[in-house]
Coordinates of C-alpha atoms and ligand atoms in Angstrom, one line a residue:
X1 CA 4.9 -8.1 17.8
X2 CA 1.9 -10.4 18.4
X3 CA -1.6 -9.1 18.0
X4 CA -3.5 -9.7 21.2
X5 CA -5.3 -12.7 20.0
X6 CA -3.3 -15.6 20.7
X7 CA -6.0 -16.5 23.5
X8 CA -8.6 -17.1 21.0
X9 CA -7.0 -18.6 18.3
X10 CA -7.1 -22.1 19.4
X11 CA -10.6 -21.9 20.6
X12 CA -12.0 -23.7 17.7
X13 CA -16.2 -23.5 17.4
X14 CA -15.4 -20.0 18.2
X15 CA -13.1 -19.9 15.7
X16 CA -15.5 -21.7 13.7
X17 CA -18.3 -19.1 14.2
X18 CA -16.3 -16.3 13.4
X19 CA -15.2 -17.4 10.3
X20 CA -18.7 -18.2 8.6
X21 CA -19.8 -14.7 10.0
X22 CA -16.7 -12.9 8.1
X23 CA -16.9 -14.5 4.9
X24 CA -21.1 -12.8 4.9
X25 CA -19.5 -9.5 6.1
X26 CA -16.8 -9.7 3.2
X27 CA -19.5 -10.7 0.8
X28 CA -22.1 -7.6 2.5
X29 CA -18.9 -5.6 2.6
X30 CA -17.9 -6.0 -1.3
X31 CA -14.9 -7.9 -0.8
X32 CA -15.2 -9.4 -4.2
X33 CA -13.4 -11.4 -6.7
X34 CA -14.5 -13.4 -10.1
X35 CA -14.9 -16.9 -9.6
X36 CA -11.6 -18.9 -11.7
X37 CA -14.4 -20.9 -13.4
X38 CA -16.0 -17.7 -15.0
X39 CA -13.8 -14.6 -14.6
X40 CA -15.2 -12.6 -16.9
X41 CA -18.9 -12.6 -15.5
X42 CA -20.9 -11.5 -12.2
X43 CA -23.4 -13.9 -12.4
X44 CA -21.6 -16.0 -10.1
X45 CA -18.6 -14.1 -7.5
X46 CA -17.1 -15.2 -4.6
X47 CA -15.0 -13.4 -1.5
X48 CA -11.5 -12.2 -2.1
X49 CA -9.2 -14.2 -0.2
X50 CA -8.5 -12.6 3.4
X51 CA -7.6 -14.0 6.7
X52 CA -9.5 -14.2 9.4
X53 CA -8.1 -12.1 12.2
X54 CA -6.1 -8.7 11.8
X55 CA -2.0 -8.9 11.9
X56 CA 0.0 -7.2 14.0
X57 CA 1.9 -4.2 12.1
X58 CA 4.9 -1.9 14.6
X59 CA 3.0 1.2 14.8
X60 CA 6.5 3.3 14.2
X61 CA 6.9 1.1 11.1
X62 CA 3.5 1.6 9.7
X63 CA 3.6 5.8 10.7
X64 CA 7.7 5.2 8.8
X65 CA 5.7 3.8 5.7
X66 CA 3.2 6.7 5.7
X67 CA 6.4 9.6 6.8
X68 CA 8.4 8.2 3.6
X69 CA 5.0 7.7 0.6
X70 CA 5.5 11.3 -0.6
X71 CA 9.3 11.2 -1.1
X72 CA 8.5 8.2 -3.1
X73 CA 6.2 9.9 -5.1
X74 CA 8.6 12.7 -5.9
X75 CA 11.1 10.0 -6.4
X76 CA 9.3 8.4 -9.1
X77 CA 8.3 11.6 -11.0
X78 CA 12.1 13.0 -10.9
X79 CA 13.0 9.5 -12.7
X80 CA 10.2 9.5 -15.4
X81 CA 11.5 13.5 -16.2
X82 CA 15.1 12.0 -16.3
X83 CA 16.1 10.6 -19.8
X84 CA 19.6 10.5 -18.9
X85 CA 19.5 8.7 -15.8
X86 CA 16.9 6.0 -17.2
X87 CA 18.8 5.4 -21.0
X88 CA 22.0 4.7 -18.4
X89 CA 20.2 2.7 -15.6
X90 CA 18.1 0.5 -18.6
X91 CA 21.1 0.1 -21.2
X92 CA 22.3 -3.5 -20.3
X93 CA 18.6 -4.2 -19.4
X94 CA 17.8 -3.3 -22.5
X95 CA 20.0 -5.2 -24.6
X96 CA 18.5 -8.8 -23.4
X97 CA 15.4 -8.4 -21.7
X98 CA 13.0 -8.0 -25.1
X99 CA 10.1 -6.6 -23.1
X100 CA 11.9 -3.9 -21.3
X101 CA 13.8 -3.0 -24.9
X102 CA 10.1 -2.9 -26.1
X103 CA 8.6 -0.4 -23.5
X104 CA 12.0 1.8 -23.7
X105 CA 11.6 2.2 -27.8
X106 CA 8.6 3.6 -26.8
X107 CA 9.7 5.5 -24.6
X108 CA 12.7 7.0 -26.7
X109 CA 10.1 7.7 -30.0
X110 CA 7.5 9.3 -27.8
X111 CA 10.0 11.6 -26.6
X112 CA 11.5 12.4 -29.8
X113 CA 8.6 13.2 -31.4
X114 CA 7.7 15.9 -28.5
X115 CA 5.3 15.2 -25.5
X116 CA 1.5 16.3 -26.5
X117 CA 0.8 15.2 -22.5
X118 CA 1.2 18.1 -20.0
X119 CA -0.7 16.5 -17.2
X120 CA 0.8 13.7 -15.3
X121 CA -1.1 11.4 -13.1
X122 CA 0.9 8.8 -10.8
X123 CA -0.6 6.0 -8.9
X124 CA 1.8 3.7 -7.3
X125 CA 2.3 1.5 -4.0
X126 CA 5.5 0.9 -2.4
X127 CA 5.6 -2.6 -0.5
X128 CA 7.4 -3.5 3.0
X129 CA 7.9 -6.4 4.8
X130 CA 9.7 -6.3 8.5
X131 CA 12.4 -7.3 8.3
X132 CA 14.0 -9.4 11.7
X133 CA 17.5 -7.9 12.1
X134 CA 20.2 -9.8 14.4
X135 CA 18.8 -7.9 17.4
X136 CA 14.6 -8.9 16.7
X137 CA 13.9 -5.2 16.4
X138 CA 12.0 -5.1 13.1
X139 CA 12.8 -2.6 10.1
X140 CA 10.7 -1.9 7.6
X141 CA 12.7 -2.6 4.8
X142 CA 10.7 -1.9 0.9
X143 CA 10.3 -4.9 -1.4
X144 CA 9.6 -2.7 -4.5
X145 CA 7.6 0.0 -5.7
X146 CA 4.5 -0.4 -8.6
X147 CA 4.4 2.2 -11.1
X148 CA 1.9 0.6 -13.0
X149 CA -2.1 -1.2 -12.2
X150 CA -1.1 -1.1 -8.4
X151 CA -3.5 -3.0 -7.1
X152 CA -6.4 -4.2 -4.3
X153 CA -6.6 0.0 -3.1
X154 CA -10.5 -1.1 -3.9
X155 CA -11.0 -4.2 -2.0
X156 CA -8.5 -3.2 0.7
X157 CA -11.0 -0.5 1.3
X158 CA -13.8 -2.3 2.6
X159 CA -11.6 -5.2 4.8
X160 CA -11.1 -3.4 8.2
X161 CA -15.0 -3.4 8.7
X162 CA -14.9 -6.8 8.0
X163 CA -12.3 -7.5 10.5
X164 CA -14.1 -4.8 12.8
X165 CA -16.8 -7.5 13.1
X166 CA -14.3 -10.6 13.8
X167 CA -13.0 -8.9 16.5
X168 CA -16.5 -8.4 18.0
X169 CA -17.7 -11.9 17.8
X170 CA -14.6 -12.8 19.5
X171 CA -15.3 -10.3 22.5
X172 CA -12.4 -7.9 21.3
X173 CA -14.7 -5.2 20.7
X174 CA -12.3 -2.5 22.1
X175 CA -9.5 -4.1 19.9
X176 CA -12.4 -3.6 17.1
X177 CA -12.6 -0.2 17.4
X178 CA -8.7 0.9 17.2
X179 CA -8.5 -0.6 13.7
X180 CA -8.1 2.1 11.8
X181 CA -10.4 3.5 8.4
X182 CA -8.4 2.7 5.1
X183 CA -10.1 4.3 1.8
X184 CA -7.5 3.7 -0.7
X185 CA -10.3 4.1 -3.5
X186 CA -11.4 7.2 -3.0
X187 CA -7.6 8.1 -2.7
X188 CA -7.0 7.2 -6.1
X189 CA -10.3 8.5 -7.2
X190 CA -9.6 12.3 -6.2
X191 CA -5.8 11.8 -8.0
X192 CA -7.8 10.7 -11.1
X193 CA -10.1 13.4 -10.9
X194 CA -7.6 15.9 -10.4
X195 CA -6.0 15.2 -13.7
X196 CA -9.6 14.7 -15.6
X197 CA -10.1 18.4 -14.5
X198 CA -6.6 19.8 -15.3
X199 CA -7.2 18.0 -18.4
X200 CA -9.5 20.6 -19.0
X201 CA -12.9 19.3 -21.1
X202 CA -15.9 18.8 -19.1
X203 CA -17.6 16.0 -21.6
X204 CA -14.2 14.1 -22.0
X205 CA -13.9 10.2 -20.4
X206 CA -11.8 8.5 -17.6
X207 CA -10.2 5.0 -19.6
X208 CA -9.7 2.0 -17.3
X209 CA -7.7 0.0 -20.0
X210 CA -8.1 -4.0 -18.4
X211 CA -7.1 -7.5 -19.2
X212 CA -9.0 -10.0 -20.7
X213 CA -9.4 -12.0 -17.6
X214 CA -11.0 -9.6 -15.0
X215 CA -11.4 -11.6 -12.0
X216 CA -10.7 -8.4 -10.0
X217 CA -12.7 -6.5 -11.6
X218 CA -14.5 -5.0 -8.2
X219 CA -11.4 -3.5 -7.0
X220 CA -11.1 -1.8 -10.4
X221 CA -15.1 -0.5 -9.8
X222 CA -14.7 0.6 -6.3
X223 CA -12.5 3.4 -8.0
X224 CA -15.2 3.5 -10.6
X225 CA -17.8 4.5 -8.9
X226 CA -15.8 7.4 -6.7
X227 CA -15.5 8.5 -10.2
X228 CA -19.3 8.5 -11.0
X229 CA -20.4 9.6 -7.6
X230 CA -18.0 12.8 -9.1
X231 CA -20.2 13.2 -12.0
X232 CA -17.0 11.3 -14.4
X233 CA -18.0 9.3 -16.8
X234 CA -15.7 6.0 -16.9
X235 CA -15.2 3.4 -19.8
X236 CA -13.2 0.4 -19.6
X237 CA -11.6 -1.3 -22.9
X238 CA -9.0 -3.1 -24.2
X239 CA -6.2 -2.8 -26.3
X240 CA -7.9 -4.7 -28.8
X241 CA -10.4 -1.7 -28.7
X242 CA -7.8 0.8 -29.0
X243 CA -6.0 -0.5 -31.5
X244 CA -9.6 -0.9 -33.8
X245 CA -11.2 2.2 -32.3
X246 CA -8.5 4.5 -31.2
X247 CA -7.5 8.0 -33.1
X248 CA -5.7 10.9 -32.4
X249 CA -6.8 14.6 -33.8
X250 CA -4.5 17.2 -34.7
X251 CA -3.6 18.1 -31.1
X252 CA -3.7 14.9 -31.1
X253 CA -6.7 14.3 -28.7
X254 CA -7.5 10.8 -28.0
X255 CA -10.8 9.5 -29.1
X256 CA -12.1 6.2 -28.8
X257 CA -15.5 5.7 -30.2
X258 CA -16.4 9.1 -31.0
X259 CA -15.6 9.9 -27.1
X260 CA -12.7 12.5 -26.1
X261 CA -10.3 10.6 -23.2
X262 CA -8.6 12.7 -20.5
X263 CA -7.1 10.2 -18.9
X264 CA -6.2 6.3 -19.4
X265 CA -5.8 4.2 -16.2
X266 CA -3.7 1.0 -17.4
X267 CA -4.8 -2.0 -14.9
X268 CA -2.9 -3.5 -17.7
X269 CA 0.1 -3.3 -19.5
X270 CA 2.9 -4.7 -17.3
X271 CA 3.8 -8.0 -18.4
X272 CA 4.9 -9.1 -21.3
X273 CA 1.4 -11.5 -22.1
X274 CA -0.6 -8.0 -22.1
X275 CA 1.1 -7.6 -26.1
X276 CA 0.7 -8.6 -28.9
X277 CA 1.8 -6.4 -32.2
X278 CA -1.3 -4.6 -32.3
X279 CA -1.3 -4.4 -28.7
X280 CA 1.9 -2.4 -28.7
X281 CA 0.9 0.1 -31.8
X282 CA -2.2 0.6 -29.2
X283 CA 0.0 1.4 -26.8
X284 CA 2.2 4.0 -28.9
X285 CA -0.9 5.2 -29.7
X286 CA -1.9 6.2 -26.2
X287 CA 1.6 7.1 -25.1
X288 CA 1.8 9.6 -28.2
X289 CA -1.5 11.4 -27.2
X290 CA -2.3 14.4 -24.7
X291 CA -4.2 11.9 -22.5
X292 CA -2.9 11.9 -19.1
X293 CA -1.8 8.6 -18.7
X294 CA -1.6 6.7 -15.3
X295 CA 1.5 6.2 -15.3
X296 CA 3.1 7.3 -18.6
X297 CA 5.7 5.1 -19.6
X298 CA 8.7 6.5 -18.6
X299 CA 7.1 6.6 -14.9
X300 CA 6.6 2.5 -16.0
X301 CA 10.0 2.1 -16.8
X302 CA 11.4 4.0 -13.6
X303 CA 9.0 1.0 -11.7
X304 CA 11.6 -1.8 -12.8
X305 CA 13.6 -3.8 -11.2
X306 CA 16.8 -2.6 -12.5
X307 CA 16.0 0.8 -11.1
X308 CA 15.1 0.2 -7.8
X309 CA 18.5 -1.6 -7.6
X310 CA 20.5 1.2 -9.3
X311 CA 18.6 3.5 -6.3
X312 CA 20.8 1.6 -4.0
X313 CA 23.6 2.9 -5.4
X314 CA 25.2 5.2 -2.9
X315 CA 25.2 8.9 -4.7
X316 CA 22.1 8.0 -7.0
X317 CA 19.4 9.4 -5.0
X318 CA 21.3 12.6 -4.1
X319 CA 21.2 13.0 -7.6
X320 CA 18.0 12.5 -8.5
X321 CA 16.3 14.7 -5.8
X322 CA 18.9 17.7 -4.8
X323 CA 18.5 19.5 -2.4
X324 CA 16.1 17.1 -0.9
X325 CA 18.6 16.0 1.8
X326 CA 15.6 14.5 4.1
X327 CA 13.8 12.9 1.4
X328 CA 16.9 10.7 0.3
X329 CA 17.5 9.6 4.3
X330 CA 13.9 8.5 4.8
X331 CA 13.8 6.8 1.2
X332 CA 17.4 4.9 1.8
X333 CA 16.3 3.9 5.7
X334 CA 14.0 1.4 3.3
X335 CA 16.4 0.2 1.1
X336 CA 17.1 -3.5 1.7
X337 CA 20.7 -4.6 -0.1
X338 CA 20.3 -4.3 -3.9
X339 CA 23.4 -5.9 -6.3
X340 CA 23.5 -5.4 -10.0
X341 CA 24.6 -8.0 -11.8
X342 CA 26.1 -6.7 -14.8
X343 CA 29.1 -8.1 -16.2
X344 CA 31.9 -7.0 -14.0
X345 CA 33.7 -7.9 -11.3
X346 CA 30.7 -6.3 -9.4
X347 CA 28.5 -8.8 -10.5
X348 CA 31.1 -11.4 -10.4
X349 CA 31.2 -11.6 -6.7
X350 CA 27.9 -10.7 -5.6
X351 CA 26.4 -13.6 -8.2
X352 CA 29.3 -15.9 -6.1
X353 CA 28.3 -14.8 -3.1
X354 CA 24.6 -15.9 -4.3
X355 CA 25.3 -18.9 -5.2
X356 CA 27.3 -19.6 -1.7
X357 CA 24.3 -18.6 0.5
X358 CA 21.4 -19.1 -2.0
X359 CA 19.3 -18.6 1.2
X360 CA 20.3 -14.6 2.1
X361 CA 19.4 -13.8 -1.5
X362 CA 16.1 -13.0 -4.1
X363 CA 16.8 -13.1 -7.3
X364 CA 14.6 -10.8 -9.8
X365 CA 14.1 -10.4 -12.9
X366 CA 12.2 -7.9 -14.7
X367 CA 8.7 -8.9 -14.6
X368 CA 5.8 -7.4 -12.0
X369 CA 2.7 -9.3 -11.0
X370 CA 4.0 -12.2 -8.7
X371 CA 5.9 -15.8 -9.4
X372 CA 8.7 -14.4 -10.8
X373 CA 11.8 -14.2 -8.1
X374 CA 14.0 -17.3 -7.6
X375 CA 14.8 -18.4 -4.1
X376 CA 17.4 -21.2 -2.4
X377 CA 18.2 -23.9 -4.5
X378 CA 16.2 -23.0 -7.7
X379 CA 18.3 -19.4 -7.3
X380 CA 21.5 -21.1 -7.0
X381 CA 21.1 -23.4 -10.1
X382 CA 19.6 -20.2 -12.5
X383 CA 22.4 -18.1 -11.6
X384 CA 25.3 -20.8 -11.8
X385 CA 23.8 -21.5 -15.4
X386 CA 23.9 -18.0 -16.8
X387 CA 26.9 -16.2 -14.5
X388 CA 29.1 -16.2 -17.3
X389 CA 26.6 -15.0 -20.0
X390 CA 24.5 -11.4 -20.3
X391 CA 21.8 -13.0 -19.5
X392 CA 22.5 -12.4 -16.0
X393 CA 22.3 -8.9 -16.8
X394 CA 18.6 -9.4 -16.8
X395 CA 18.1 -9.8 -13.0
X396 CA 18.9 -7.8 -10.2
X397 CA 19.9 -9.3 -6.6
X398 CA 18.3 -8.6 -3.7
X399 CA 18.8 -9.6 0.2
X400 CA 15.8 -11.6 1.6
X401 CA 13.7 -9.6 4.3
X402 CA 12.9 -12.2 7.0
X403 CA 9.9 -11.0 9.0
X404 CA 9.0 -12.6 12.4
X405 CA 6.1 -15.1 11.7
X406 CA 2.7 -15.1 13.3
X407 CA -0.2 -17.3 13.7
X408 CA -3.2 -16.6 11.5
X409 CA -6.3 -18.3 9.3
X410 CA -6.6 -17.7 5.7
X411 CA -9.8 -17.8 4.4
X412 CA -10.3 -18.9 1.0
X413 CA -13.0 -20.2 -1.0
X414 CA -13.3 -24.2 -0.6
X415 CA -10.0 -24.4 1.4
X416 CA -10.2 -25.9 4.5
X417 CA -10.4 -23.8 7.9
X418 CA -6.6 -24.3 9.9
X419 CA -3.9 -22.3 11.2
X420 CA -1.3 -21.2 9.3
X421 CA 2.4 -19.5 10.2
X422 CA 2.1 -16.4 8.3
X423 CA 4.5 -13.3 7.2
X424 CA 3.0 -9.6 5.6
X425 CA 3.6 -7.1 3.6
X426 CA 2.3 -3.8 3.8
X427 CA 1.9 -1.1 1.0
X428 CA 1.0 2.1 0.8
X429 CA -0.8 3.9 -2.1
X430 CA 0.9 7.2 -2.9
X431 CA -1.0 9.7 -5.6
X432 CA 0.3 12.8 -7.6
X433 CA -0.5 15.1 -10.1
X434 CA 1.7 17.1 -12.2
X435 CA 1.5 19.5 -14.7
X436 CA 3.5 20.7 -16.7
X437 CA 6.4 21.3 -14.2
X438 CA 4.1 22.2 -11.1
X439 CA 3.5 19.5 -8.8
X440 CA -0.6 20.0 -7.7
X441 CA -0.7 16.9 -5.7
X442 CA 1.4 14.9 -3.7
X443 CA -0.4 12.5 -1.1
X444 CA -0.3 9.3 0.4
X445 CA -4.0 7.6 -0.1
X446 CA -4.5 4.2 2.1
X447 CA -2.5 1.1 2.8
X448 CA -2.7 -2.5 1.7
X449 CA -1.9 -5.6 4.1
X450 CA -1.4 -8.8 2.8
X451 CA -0.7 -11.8 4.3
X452 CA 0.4 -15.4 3.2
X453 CA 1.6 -18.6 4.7
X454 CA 5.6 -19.0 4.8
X455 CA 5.9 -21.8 2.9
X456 CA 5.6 -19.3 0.2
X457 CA 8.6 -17.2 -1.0
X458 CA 6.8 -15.5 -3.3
X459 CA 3.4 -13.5 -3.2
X460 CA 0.4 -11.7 -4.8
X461 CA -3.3 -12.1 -3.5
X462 CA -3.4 -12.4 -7.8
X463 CA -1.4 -14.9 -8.1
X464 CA -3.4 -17.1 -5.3
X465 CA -0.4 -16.7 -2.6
X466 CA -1.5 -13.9 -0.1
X467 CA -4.6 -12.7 1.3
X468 CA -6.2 -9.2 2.2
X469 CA -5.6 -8.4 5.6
X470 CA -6.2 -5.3 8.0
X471 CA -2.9 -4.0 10.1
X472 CA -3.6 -3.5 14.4
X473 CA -1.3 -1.7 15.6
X474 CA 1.0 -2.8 18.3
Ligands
LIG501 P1 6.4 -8.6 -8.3 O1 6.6 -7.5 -9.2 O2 6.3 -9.9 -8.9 O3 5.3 -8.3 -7.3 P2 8.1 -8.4 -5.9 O4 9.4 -7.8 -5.9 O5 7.0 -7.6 -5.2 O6 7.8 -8.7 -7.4 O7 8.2 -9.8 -5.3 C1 7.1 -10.7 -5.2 C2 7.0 -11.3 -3.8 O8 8.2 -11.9 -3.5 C3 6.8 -10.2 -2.8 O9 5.4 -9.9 -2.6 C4 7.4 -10.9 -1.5 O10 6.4 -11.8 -1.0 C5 8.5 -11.7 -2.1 N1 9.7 -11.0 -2.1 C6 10.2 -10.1 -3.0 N2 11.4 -9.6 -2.6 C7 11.7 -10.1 -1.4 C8 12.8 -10.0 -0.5 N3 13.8 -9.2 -0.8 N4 12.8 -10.7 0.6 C9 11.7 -11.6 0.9 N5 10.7 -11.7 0.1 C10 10.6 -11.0 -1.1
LIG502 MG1 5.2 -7.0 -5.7

């Protein structure tokens, strides 16, 4: 599975040279993050992290990624519609993991109260890694899906050119021009727009609701501006601002500042440090309006953890999609082992079995956003702690996906230019639009690379672990 640049990539003032021309072509090319030191102004910016050279990606794996993005989709959307199968799937969640409990009151009182929102807008991004059976032959196997602020579809859209130019000063300029065009933002853009139209009021407002630290902000404005180049008008605020500012009419409308909102894109939201208590009446108040949020809560809570393990369970996806008999094949050929570990003798074993061969195992709990998973040893001693207590009930188990390393450079502001052993992950944005029943759009939108050294278990280009990368196909 190597890319064909092993020649080069011990040649080191070429080496050298092509890494001081690809941080300019990220920084011409947009590739943009917040500096640490000031996050929350552009006076100052730097690169996004990204390595130097493109990774090998198994074209059939990448083509199976793209083949299964629209069964996800539909996936997804049958679980936010199903109350029964999520109250079932969340109950022992529920009861000990406070956050969780917190989104699925929500959840519950919106849904007694009646749904005002008839448009539904999904943005998501199911990750992969190849995964190194007995026999070598990588399988793409799916680490998890995001329901919620999936993201880097902006930055990821402006890396290949970036890369494009690597491979030219390194005399692969034939290589160069079989990387492939990724545009992830103006994927998202046109599912956005869709449901700002179905919305139905020409002078009413896209909502990007962000964190208070916006180092990414320029992935969030490549989307932006696909919006504006569409003649819709974007805000950004907080939940700070919703909670002061935010009203519903009658039909319950949502206003903010005077202005009407069709549709409110949460880049926030997902972890636990997003709320306080005024945080989560501003949330109720958003999930209670006609706005069509991206993604709604229940489409949230069918993102966890606890889901995608209960998705595993043979029977369940049958269930969910009927009828859909090649959908559920192409979804389960992804499924990596999943173990619940409720109390049970279910959980009993599989939580021995972890703690026998801490090394074949993730454990996960319900949080999104990277740093979260325990691995080996540090596994072994969480779960022999709590394996008699519900507390256990909390995580999910998962077999670790062990991809074939390769050789790369990761190229980070102030870090030092050397090889590194490196393992990906690919994801692919997926986009839909429903309304009322009627699905109006259902598409895959771009892919994501990252890549990261393999001393780390865990990732996230957010959390500082992996970089943006560009897949060639091999
Ligand atoms: P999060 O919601 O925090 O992003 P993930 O499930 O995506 O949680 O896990 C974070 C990271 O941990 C992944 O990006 C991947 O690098 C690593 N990881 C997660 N699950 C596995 C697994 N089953 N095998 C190997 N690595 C994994
Ligand atoms: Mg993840």
């Amino acid at each position: 599975m190597a890319a064909p640049w092993e020649d080069v990539l011990h040649e080191e003032p070429l080496v050298r040279e092509a890494a001081l021309l690809a941080v300019d072509a990220a920084l011409l090319a947009g590739v943009l993050m917040r500096t640490e030191e000031e996050p929350n102004a552009s006076e100052v910016v730097n690169y996004a992290p990204f390595t130097l050279l493109p990774s090998a990606v198994p074209n059939a794996l990448f083509e199976q990624a793209y083949a299964v993005q629209q069964d996800f989709n539909l996936l997804v959307d049958a679980i936010s519609q199903n109350r029964e199968f999520l109250e079932r799937t969340l109950a022992s969640t529920i009861k000990v993991d406070d956050f969780t409990a917190r989104l699925f009151r929500i959840y519950t009182q919106v849904l007694e109260e009646g749904l005002a929102q008839s448009v539904f807008l999904g943005i998501n991004r199911s990750d992969y890694m190849f995964d190194c059976g007995v026999d070598e032959t990588p399988a793409l196997k799916q680490i998890e899906i995001n329901t919620i602020a999936a993201s880097f579809g902006g930055l990821t859209s402006r890396t290949a050119a970036v890369h494009r130019q690597v491979l030219k000063v390194l005399g692969k300029a034939e290589e160069a021009s079989r990387l492939l065009p990724n545009n992830p933002s103006q994927g998202l853009a046109l599912g956005i727009a869709k449901a700002w139209e179905l919305y139905g009021s020409q002078s009413a407002v896209v909502m990007f609701l962000v964190e208070k630290v916006q180092r990414n902000i320029f992935d969030q404005r490549c989307v932006e501006n696909e919006l504006w180049n569409r003649n819709i008008r974007v805000i950004r605020k907080r939940f700070r601002d919703v909670f002061e500012k935010g009203s519903l009419d009658d039909a319950r409308r949502l206003y903010i500042d005077g202005q009407e909102v069709a549709v409110v894109y949460y880049r926030e939201g997902y972890v636990p440090q997003n709320y306080d208590p005024q945080n989560w009446e501003a949330r109720l108040l958003l999930e209670r309006s006609r706005a069509a949020k991206c993604p709604d809560i229940a489409t949230q809570l069918a993102g966890t953890k606890k889901v995608q393990q209960e998705l595993a369970r043979p029977g369940t996806l049958e269930r969910l999609l009927p009828g859909c008999a090649a959908s559920v094949a192409r979804i389960r050929a992804t499924f990596a082992g999943l173990y619940s570990l409720d109390l049970g003798e279910e959980g009993d074993k599989v939580a021995a079995k972890a703690i026998a061969d801490p090394d074949c195992f993730v454990l996960k709990p319900q949080r999104e956003g990277g740093g979260n998973n325990l691995y080996g040893e540090e596994l072994r001693r969480v779960l022999e702690k709590i394996k008699d207590s519900p507390e256990r009930t909390s995580y999910i188990l998962m077999d670790k996906i062990k991809p074939q390393p390769s050789k790369n450079y990761l190229l980070r502001p102030h870090s030092p230019l050397k090889v590194s052993e490196c393992i990906s992950e690919l994801g692919i944005f997926g986009v839909y639009v429903r309304r009322g029943k009627e699905m109006v759009m259902n598409e895959s939108a771009g892919h994501l690379l990252r890549t990261k050294a393999i001393e780390h278990a865990d990732g996230g280009v957010a959390a500082g672990v992996a970089v943006l990368d560009t897949p060639y196909l091999v």
